[in-house]
């Protein structure tokens, strides 16, 4: 990777990935792509180049790629799971029609492309315990449908045109930097904010509902590790399972109470979020990622909890 375009650079993952890539490759080599209404601000704006990059406008993307001599595209444009259910047509337009545009630009300009998939690409008929890398994928949400299509379309461009496409299946991503914005796993971020403020937390997910999660530093490292991986070692290219943390609400609650013993939590179940959560894996088998590009997470639940609470105490002061 020499010159990188991050599409969706102001989103939950993109805002932190752009900064991390600039640290590793140099500020001037990483372009922060944004859409109108979500322009970069502060450090993200000041530390390197930025450009309007709407995935639904193929020529706009092509112009950026040519102008900055881009060789690697991180395509993070997508609606999150709950939002996608309320706006399914828009979810498809951004997630799939936008991806088509990106892949065509990549084919014509010899770029590598990272477009993340998700645990949402699985469905109720998928084995939930140690979900295999290659298994049944029959999601029942528009979010999940777009993610399965992302994997298949990316594989198609790799096999048919030789475009270097790669992706991981992200679990729920937990971060103290960017607030959540419409995902089923958002409760696992919100709970830390409430604990830090000393407020009672109302959990929308039932006790005992386990889902895969990952702390943002591990998510960023996985994204970059995969794009840096030796292509001769890759048996798979898209949709790598990456496992890190797996817990239900009661488990993360108890982890927080170790540091905040007076913290309280009650339940008020959101049927939409609960239904989506129950269709997703409890924990994924990430053997292929470990074997093909040496994936290994750093943070366990206690290390993440301690780090989240320390950073939020400063942020919310």
Tab-separated table of C-alpha atoms in Angstrom:
chain	number	residue	atom	x	y	z
A	1	UNK	CA	0.000	0.000	0.000
A	2	UNK	CA	1.482	3.331	-1.123
A	3	UNK	CA	-1.479	5.659	-1.649
A	4	UNK	CA	-4.703	4.818	0.136
A	5	UNK	CA	-8.289	6.060	-0.156
A	6	UNK	CA	-10.577	5.469	2.839
A	7	UNK	CA	-14.222	5.761	1.791
A	8	UNK	CA	-16.431	6.439	4.803
A	9	UNK	CA	-13.552	8.048	6.669
A	10	UNK	CA	-15.792	9.872	9.149
A	11	UNK	CA	-17.737	6.768	10.235
A	12	UNK	CA	-17.261	4.643	13.349
A	13	UNK	CA	-14.467	2.507	11.888
A	14	UNK	CA	-13.279	4.844	9.133
A	15	UNK	CA	-12.446	7.752	11.426
A	16	UNK	CA	-10.040	5.637	13.442
A	17	UNK	CA	-8.743	3.557	10.530
A	18	UNK	CA	-7.787	6.703	8.599
A	19	UNK	CA	-5.741	7.979	11.539
A	20	UNK	CA	-4.045	4.606	12.016
A	21	UNK	CA	-3.174	4.316	8.329
A	22	UNK	CA	-1.702	7.825	8.383
A	23	UNK	CA	0.483	6.856	11.337
A	24	UNK	CA	1.793	3.831	9.459
A	25	UNK	CA	2.074	5.131	5.887
A	26	UNK	CA	2.382	8.897	6.274
A	27	UNK	CA	-0.314	11.574	6.384
A	28	UNK	CA	0.032	12.603	2.750
A	29	UNK	CA	-0.482	9.035	1.515
A	30	UNK	CA	-3.972	8.506	2.998
A	31	UNK	CA	-6.978	10.344	1.548
A	32	UNK	CA	-10.034	10.723	3.783
A	33	UNK	CA	-13.072	10.148	1.566
A	34	UNK	CA	-16.367	11.611	2.782
A	35	UNK	CA	-19.916	12.429	1.704
A	36	UNK	CA	-21.689	15.768	2.025
A	37	UNK	CA	-22.996	16.254	5.536
A	38	UNK	CA	-20.279	14.049	7.016
A	39	UNK	CA	-17.168	16.076	6.304
A	40	UNK	CA	-13.961	15.407	8.269
A	41	UNK	CA	-13.190	17.795	11.121
A	42	UNK	CA	-10.358	18.496	13.511
A	43	UNK	CA	-7.371	16.155	13.328
A	44	UNK	CA	-8.945	14.057	10.585
A	45	UNK	CA	-9.261	17.121	8.354
A	46	UNK	CA	-5.978	18.749	9.258
A	47	UNK	CA	-3.642	15.745	9.236
A	48	UNK	CA	-3.933	14.806	5.561
A	49	UNK	CA	-5.779	15.148	2.241
A	50	UNK	CA	-9.535	14.672	1.962
A	51	UNK	CA	-11.985	14.445	-0.925
A	52	UNK	CA	-15.703	13.985	-1.465
A	53	UNK	CA	-16.115	10.293	-2.294
A	54	UNK	CA	-19.704	9.172	-2.892
A	55	UNK	CA	-19.733	5.477	-3.844
A	56	UNK	CA	-22.890	5.972	-5.891
A	57	UNK	CA	-20.895	8.256	-8.217
A	58	UNK	CA	-18.361	6.076	-10.054
A	59	UNK	CA	-16.737	8.951	-11.933
A	60	UNK	CA	-16.137	10.857	-8.704
A	61	UNK	CA	-14.314	7.835	-7.245
A	62	UNK	CA	-12.325	7.342	-10.455
A	63	UNK	CA	-11.226	10.991	-10.444
A	64	UNK	CA	-9.916	10.686	-6.871
A	65	UNK	CA	-8.079	7.459	-7.675
A	66	UNK	CA	-6.363	9.021	-10.669
A	67	UNK	CA	-5.627	12.366	-8.988
A	68	UNK	CA	-3.966	10.829	-5.916
A	69	UNK	CA	-2.513	7.781	-7.700
A	70	UNK	CA	-4.433	5.481	-5.356
A	71	UNK	CA	-3.452	1.801	-5.242
A	72	UNK	CA	-5.539	0.667	-2.244
A	73	UNK	CA	-9.179	1.434	-1.408
A	74	UNK	CA	-10.763	0.777	1.982
A	75	UNK	CA	-14.474	0.847	1.158
A	76	UNK	CA	-16.367	1.350	4.437
A	77	UNK	CA	-19.534	2.858	2.948
A	78	UNK	CA	-22.593	1.056	4.371
A	79	UNK	CA	-25.680	1.486	6.536
A	80	UNK	CA	-25.581	-0.285	9.898
A	81	UNK	CA	-27.912	-3.188	10.650
A	82	UNK	CA	-30.857	-1.468	12.357
A	83	UNK	CA	-30.785	1.535	10.004
A	84	UNK	CA	-30.644	-0.783	6.987
A	85	UNK	CA	-33.898	-2.450	8.051
A	86	UNK	CA	-35.686	0.909	7.983
A	87	UNK	CA	-34.054	1.935	4.678
A	88	UNK	CA	-33.523	-1.289	2.704
A	89	UNK	CA	-33.385	0.338	-0.743
A	90	UNK	CA	-30.737	2.799	0.384
A	91	UNK	CA	-28.799	-0.017	2.079
A	92	UNK	CA	-28.657	-1.877	-1.234
A	93	UNK	CA	-27.780	1.236	-3.226
A	94	UNK	CA	-24.833	2.133	-0.995
A	95	UNK	CA	-23.699	-1.365	-0.108
A	96	UNK	CA	-23.974	-3.126	-3.471
A	97	UNK	CA	-24.380	-0.601	-6.276
A	98	UNK	CA	-21.670	1.442	-4.565
A	99	UNK	CA	-19.426	-1.616	-4.292
A	100	UNK	CA	-19.931	-2.347	-7.998
A	101	UNK	CA	-18.675	1.155	-8.780
A	102	UNK	CA	-15.653	0.700	-6.520
A	103	UNK	CA	-14.751	-2.660	-8.055
A	104	UNK	CA	-15.031	-1.287	-11.594
A	105	UNK	CA	-12.759	1.630	-10.716
A	106	UNK	CA	-10.343	-0.814	-9.062
A	107	UNK	CA	-10.353	-3.063	-12.142
A	108	UNK	CA	-9.605	-0.165	-14.467
A	109	UNK	CA	-6.928	1.391	-12.231
A	110	UNK	CA	-5.311	-1.736	-10.732
A	111	UNK	CA	-6.294	-1.064	-7.114
A	112	UNK	CA	-6.655	-3.439	-4.188
A	113	UNK	CA	-9.982	-3.226	-2.350
A	114	UNK	CA	-10.983	-3.915	1.263
A	115	UNK	CA	-14.761	-4.012	1.795
A	116	UNK	CA	-15.714	-5.420	5.193
A	117	UNK	CA	-18.352	-8.053	5.678
A	118	UNK	CA	-19.986	-8.805	9.024
A	119	UNK	CA	-21.387	-11.429	11.362
A	120	UNK	CA	-24.648	-10.164	9.857
A	121	UNK	CA	-23.845	-12.207	6.742
A	122	UNK	CA	-24.978	-15.277	8.680
A	123	UNK	CA	-28.557	-16.225	9.491
A	124	UNK	CA	-30.753	-18.429	11.726
A	125	UNK	CA	-29.781	-21.628	9.860
A	126	UNK	CA	-26.035	-21.002	10.313
A	127	UNK	CA	-24.300	-23.030	13.063
A	128	UNK	CA	-24.016	-20.512	15.912
A	129	UNK	CA	-21.333	-22.139	18.054
A	130	UNK	CA	-17.858	-21.837	16.474
A	131	UNK	CA	-19.376	-20.835	13.152
A	132	UNK	CA	-17.160	-22.275	10.390
A	133	UNK	CA	-15.412	-20.121	7.794
A	134	UNK	CA	-17.336	-21.814	4.977
A	135	UNK	CA	-20.913	-22.545	5.983
A	136	UNK	CA	-24.578	-21.747	5.324
A	137	UNK	CA	-25.224	-18.028	4.857
A	138	UNK	CA	-28.945	-17.294	4.665
A	139	UNK	CA	-29.443	-13.937	6.458
A	140	UNK	CA	-32.946	-12.609	7.030
A	141	UNK	CA	-32.071	-8.891	7.095
A	142	UNK	CA	-31.257	-6.485	4.274
A	143	UNK	CA	-28.000	-5.694	6.073
A	144	UNK	CA	-27.051	-9.368	5.988
A	145	UNK	CA	-28.131	-9.791	2.371
A	146	UNK	CA	-25.880	-6.931	1.315
A	147	UNK	CA	-22.961	-8.418	3.256
A	148	UNK	CA	-23.274	-11.853	1.640
A	149	UNK	CA	-23.505	-10.132	-1.749
A	150	UNK	CA	-20.410	-8.086	-0.861
A	151	UNK	CA	-18.435	-11.274	-0.274
A	152	UNK	CA	-19.653	-12.935	-3.462
A	153	UNK	CA	-19.201	-9.895	-5.701
A	154	UNK	CA	-15.709	-9.271	-4.324
A	155	UNK	CA	-14.783	-12.913	-4.947
A	156	UNK	CA	-16.194	-12.629	-8.479
A	157	UNK	CA	-13.978	-9.659	-9.311
A	158	UNK	CA	-10.953	-11.481	-7.884
A	159	UNK	CA	-11.495	-14.680	-9.873
A	160	UNK	CA	-12.749	-13.099	-13.113
A	161	UNK	CA	-10.677	-9.927	-13.344
A	162	UNK	CA	-7.815	-10.463	-10.909
A	163	UNK	CA	-8.796	-7.540	-8.675
A	164	UNK	CA	-7.108	-7.978	-5.289
A	165	UNK	CA	-10.197	-7.976	-3.063
A	166	UNK	CA	-10.015	-8.830	0.623
A	167	UNK	CA	-12.353	-8.616	3.619
A	168	UNK	CA	-13.050	-9.733	7.149
A	169	UNK	CA	-16.383	-10.448	8.810
A	170	UNK	CA	-16.445	-7.842	11.537
A	171	UNK	CA	-18.076	-8.700	14.851
A	172	UNK	CA	-19.653	-5.862	16.811
A	173	UNK	CA	-16.987	-3.149	17.059
A	174	UNK	CA	-16.504	-1.430	20.429
A	175	UNK	CA	-14.814	1.972	20.626
A	176	UNK	CA	-14.584	4.994	22.913
A	177	UNK	CA	-13.830	7.431	20.058
A	178	UNK	CA	-16.862	7.481	17.768
A	179	UNK	CA	-20.380	6.955	19.208
A	180	UNK	CA	-22.416	4.061	17.767
A	181	UNK	CA	-24.960	4.798	15.068
A	182	UNK	CA	-27.626	2.167	14.501
A	183	UNK	CA	-26.087	-1.264	14.993
A	184	UNK	CA	-27.448	-4.294	16.833
A	185	UNK	CA	-24.296	-4.564	18.950
A	186	UNK	CA	-24.354	-0.865	19.913
A	187	UNK	CA	-25.504	-1.698	23.443
A	188	UNK	CA	-21.986	-2.984	24.142
A	189	UNK	CA	-20.660	0.530	23.490
A	190	UNK	CA	-23.520	2.440	25.141
A	191	UNK	CA	-23.160	0.491	28.387
A	192	UNK	CA	-19.667	1.914	28.954
A	193	UNK	CA	-20.893	5.485	28.458
A	194	UNK	CA	-23.664	4.982	31.016
A	195	UNK	CA	-21.278	3.363	33.499
A	196	UNK	CA	-18.785	6.211	33.146
A	197	UNK	CA	-21.512	8.812	33.729
A	198	UNK	CA	-22.831	6.883	36.744
A	199	UNK	CA	-26.238	6.324	35.142
A	200	UNK	CA	-28.442	3.231	35.122
A	201	UNK	CA	-28.294	1.405	31.782
A	202	UNK	CA	-31.363	-0.032	30.036
A	203	UNK	CA	-30.265	-2.945	27.883
A	204	UNK	CA	-32.244	-3.702	24.683
A	205	UNK	CA	-30.819	-7.245	24.333
A	206	UNK	CA	-31.923	-10.228	26.446
A	207	UNK	CA	-29.728	-11.722	29.119
A	208	UNK	CA	-27.819	-14.704	27.738
A	209	UNK	CA	-27.741	-13.438	24.142
A	210	UNK	CA	-24.110	-13.943	23.161
A	211	UNK	CA	-22.622	-12.151	20.156
A	212	UNK	CA	-19.128	-11.812	18.755
A	213	UNK	CA	-17.459	-8.472	19.560
A	214	UNK	CA	-14.083	-6.883	18.903
A	215	UNK	CA	-12.268	-3.886	20.392
A	216	UNK	CA	-11.435	-1.189	17.874
A	217	UNK	CA	-7.612	-1.492	18.083
A	218	UNK	CA	-7.922	-5.173	17.163
A	219	UNK	CA	-10.388	-4.372	14.366
A	220	UNK	CA	-8.009	-1.817	12.862
A	221	UNK	CA	-5.061	-4.171	13.129
A	222	UNK	CA	-7.006	-6.976	11.439
A	223	UNK	CA	-7.979	-4.713	8.533
A	224	UNK	CA	-4.403	-3.618	7.897
A	225	UNK	CA	-2.832	-7.031	8.543
A	226	UNK	CA	-5.060	-8.631	5.927
A	227	UNK	CA	-4.261	-6.004	3.306
A	228	UNK	CA	-0.541	-6.435	4.019
A	229	UNK	CA	-0.724	-10.243	3.959
A	230	UNK	CA	1.270	-12.299	1.462
A	231	UNK	CA	-1.235	-13.131	-1.314
A	232	UNK	CA	0.417	-16.509	-1.940
A	233	UNK	CA	-0.706	-17.647	1.529
A	234	UNK	CA	-4.360	-16.706	1.044
A	235	UNK	CA	-6.694	-19.605	0.323
A	236	UNK	CA	-9.651	-17.333	1.018
A	237	UNK	CA	-9.754	-13.658	0.124
A	238	UNK	CA	-13.121	-12.350	1.303
A	239	UNK	CA	-15.212	-12.938	4.384
A	240	UNK	CA	-12.564	-14.064	6.860
A	241	UNK	CA	-14.016	-14.881	10.274
A	242	UNK	CA	-12.138	-12.952	12.967
A	243	UNK	CA	-12.990	-13.836	16.565
A	244	UNK	CA	-11.954	-11.868	19.606
A	245	UNK	CA	-14.650	-11.531	22.280
A	246	UNK	CA	-17.982	-13.298	22.765
A	247	UNK	CA	-20.356	-12.305	25.535
A	248	UNK	CA	-23.932	-11.554	26.542
A	249	UNK	CA	-25.112	-8.365	28.283
A	250	UNK	CA	-24.813	-9.849	31.759
A	251	UNK	CA	-21.146	-10.715	31.193
A	252	UNK	CA	-20.037	-7.245	30.104
A	253	UNK	CA	-22.143	-5.806	32.960
A	254	UNK	CA	-20.210	-7.857	35.506
A	255	UNK	CA	-16.895	-6.912	33.877
A	256	UNK	CA	-17.787	-3.225	34.335
A	257	UNK	CA	-18.913	-3.743	37.945
A	258	UNK	CA	-15.385	-4.876	38.769
A	259	UNK	CA	-14.404	-1.213	38.275
A	260	UNK	CA	-17.807	0.409	38.905
A	261	UNK	CA	-19.395	-1.643	41.731
A	262	UNK	CA	-22.453	0.637	42.032
A	263	UNK	CA	-23.332	0.436	38.332
A	264	UNK	CA	-26.922	-0.721	37.631
A	265	UNK	CA	-28.492	-2.339	34.559
A	266	UNK	CA	-32.099	-3.282	33.709
A	267	UNK	CA	-33.609	-4.865	30.596
A	268	UNK	CA	-36.156	-3.480	28.123
A	269	UNK	CA	-35.929	-5.717	25.066
A	270	UNK	CA	-36.067	-4.188	21.582
A	271	UNK	CA	-37.779	-6.845	19.389
A	272	UNK	CA	-36.012	-5.750	16.186
A	273	UNK	CA	-32.539	-5.766	17.723
A	274	UNK	CA	-33.211	-8.998	19.601
A	275	UNK	CA	-34.407	-10.751	16.466
A	276	UNK	CA	-31.315	-9.675	14.561
A	277	UNK	CA	-29.032	-10.679	17.454
A	278	UNK	CA	-30.522	-14.167	17.647
A	279	UNK	CA	-29.849	-14.740	13.941
A	280	UNK	CA	-26.124	-14.055	14.366
A	281	UNK	CA	-23.337	-16.364	15.603
A	282	UNK	CA	-22.466	-16.715	19.272
A	283	UNK	CA	-18.807	-17.130	18.363
A	284	UNK	CA	-16.993	-17.623	15.042
A	285	UNK	CA	-14.203	-20.069	14.232
A	286	UNK	CA	-11.344	-17.918	12.927
A	287	UNK	CA	-8.847	-20.712	12.232
A	288	UNK	CA	-8.478	-19.708	8.565
A	289	UNK	CA	-7.511	-16.110	9.432
A	290	UNK	CA	-4.983	-17.365	11.968
A	291	UNK	CA	-3.452	-19.816	9.496
A	292	UNK	CA	-3.505	-17.694	6.338
A	293	UNK	CA	-2.374	-14.290	7.679
A	294	UNK	CA	-1.460	-14.802	11.355
A	295	UNK	CA	-4.499	-13.071	12.858
A	296	UNK	CA	-4.501	-12.878	16.649
A	297	UNK	CA	-6.412	-10.409	18.861
A	298	UNK	CA	-4.710	-8.534	21.701
A	299	UNK	CA	-7.616	-7.512	23.952
A	300	UNK	CA	-9.730	-9.730	26.185
A	301	UNK	CA	-12.893	-8.479	27.937
A	302	UNK	CA	-11.156	-7.233	31.085
A	303	UNK	CA	-8.382	-5.414	29.194
A	304	UNK	CA	-10.948	-3.769	26.914
A	305	UNK	CA	-13.191	-2.782	29.847
A	306	UNK	CA	-10.338	-1.173	31.748
A	307	UNK	CA	-9.198	0.732	28.648
A	308	UNK	CA	-12.719	1.860	27.698
A	309	UNK	CA	-13.500	3.193	31.167
A	310	UNK	CA	-10.171	5.009	31.468
A	311	UNK	CA	-10.543	6.763	28.108
A	312	UNK	CA	-14.228	7.601	28.582
A	313	UNK	CA	-13.509	9.102	32.006
A	314	UNK	CA	-11.256	11.619	30.249
A	315	UNK	CA	-13.574	12.100	27.244
A	316	UNK	CA	-16.732	12.704	29.284
A	317	UNK	CA	-15.094	14.865	31.952
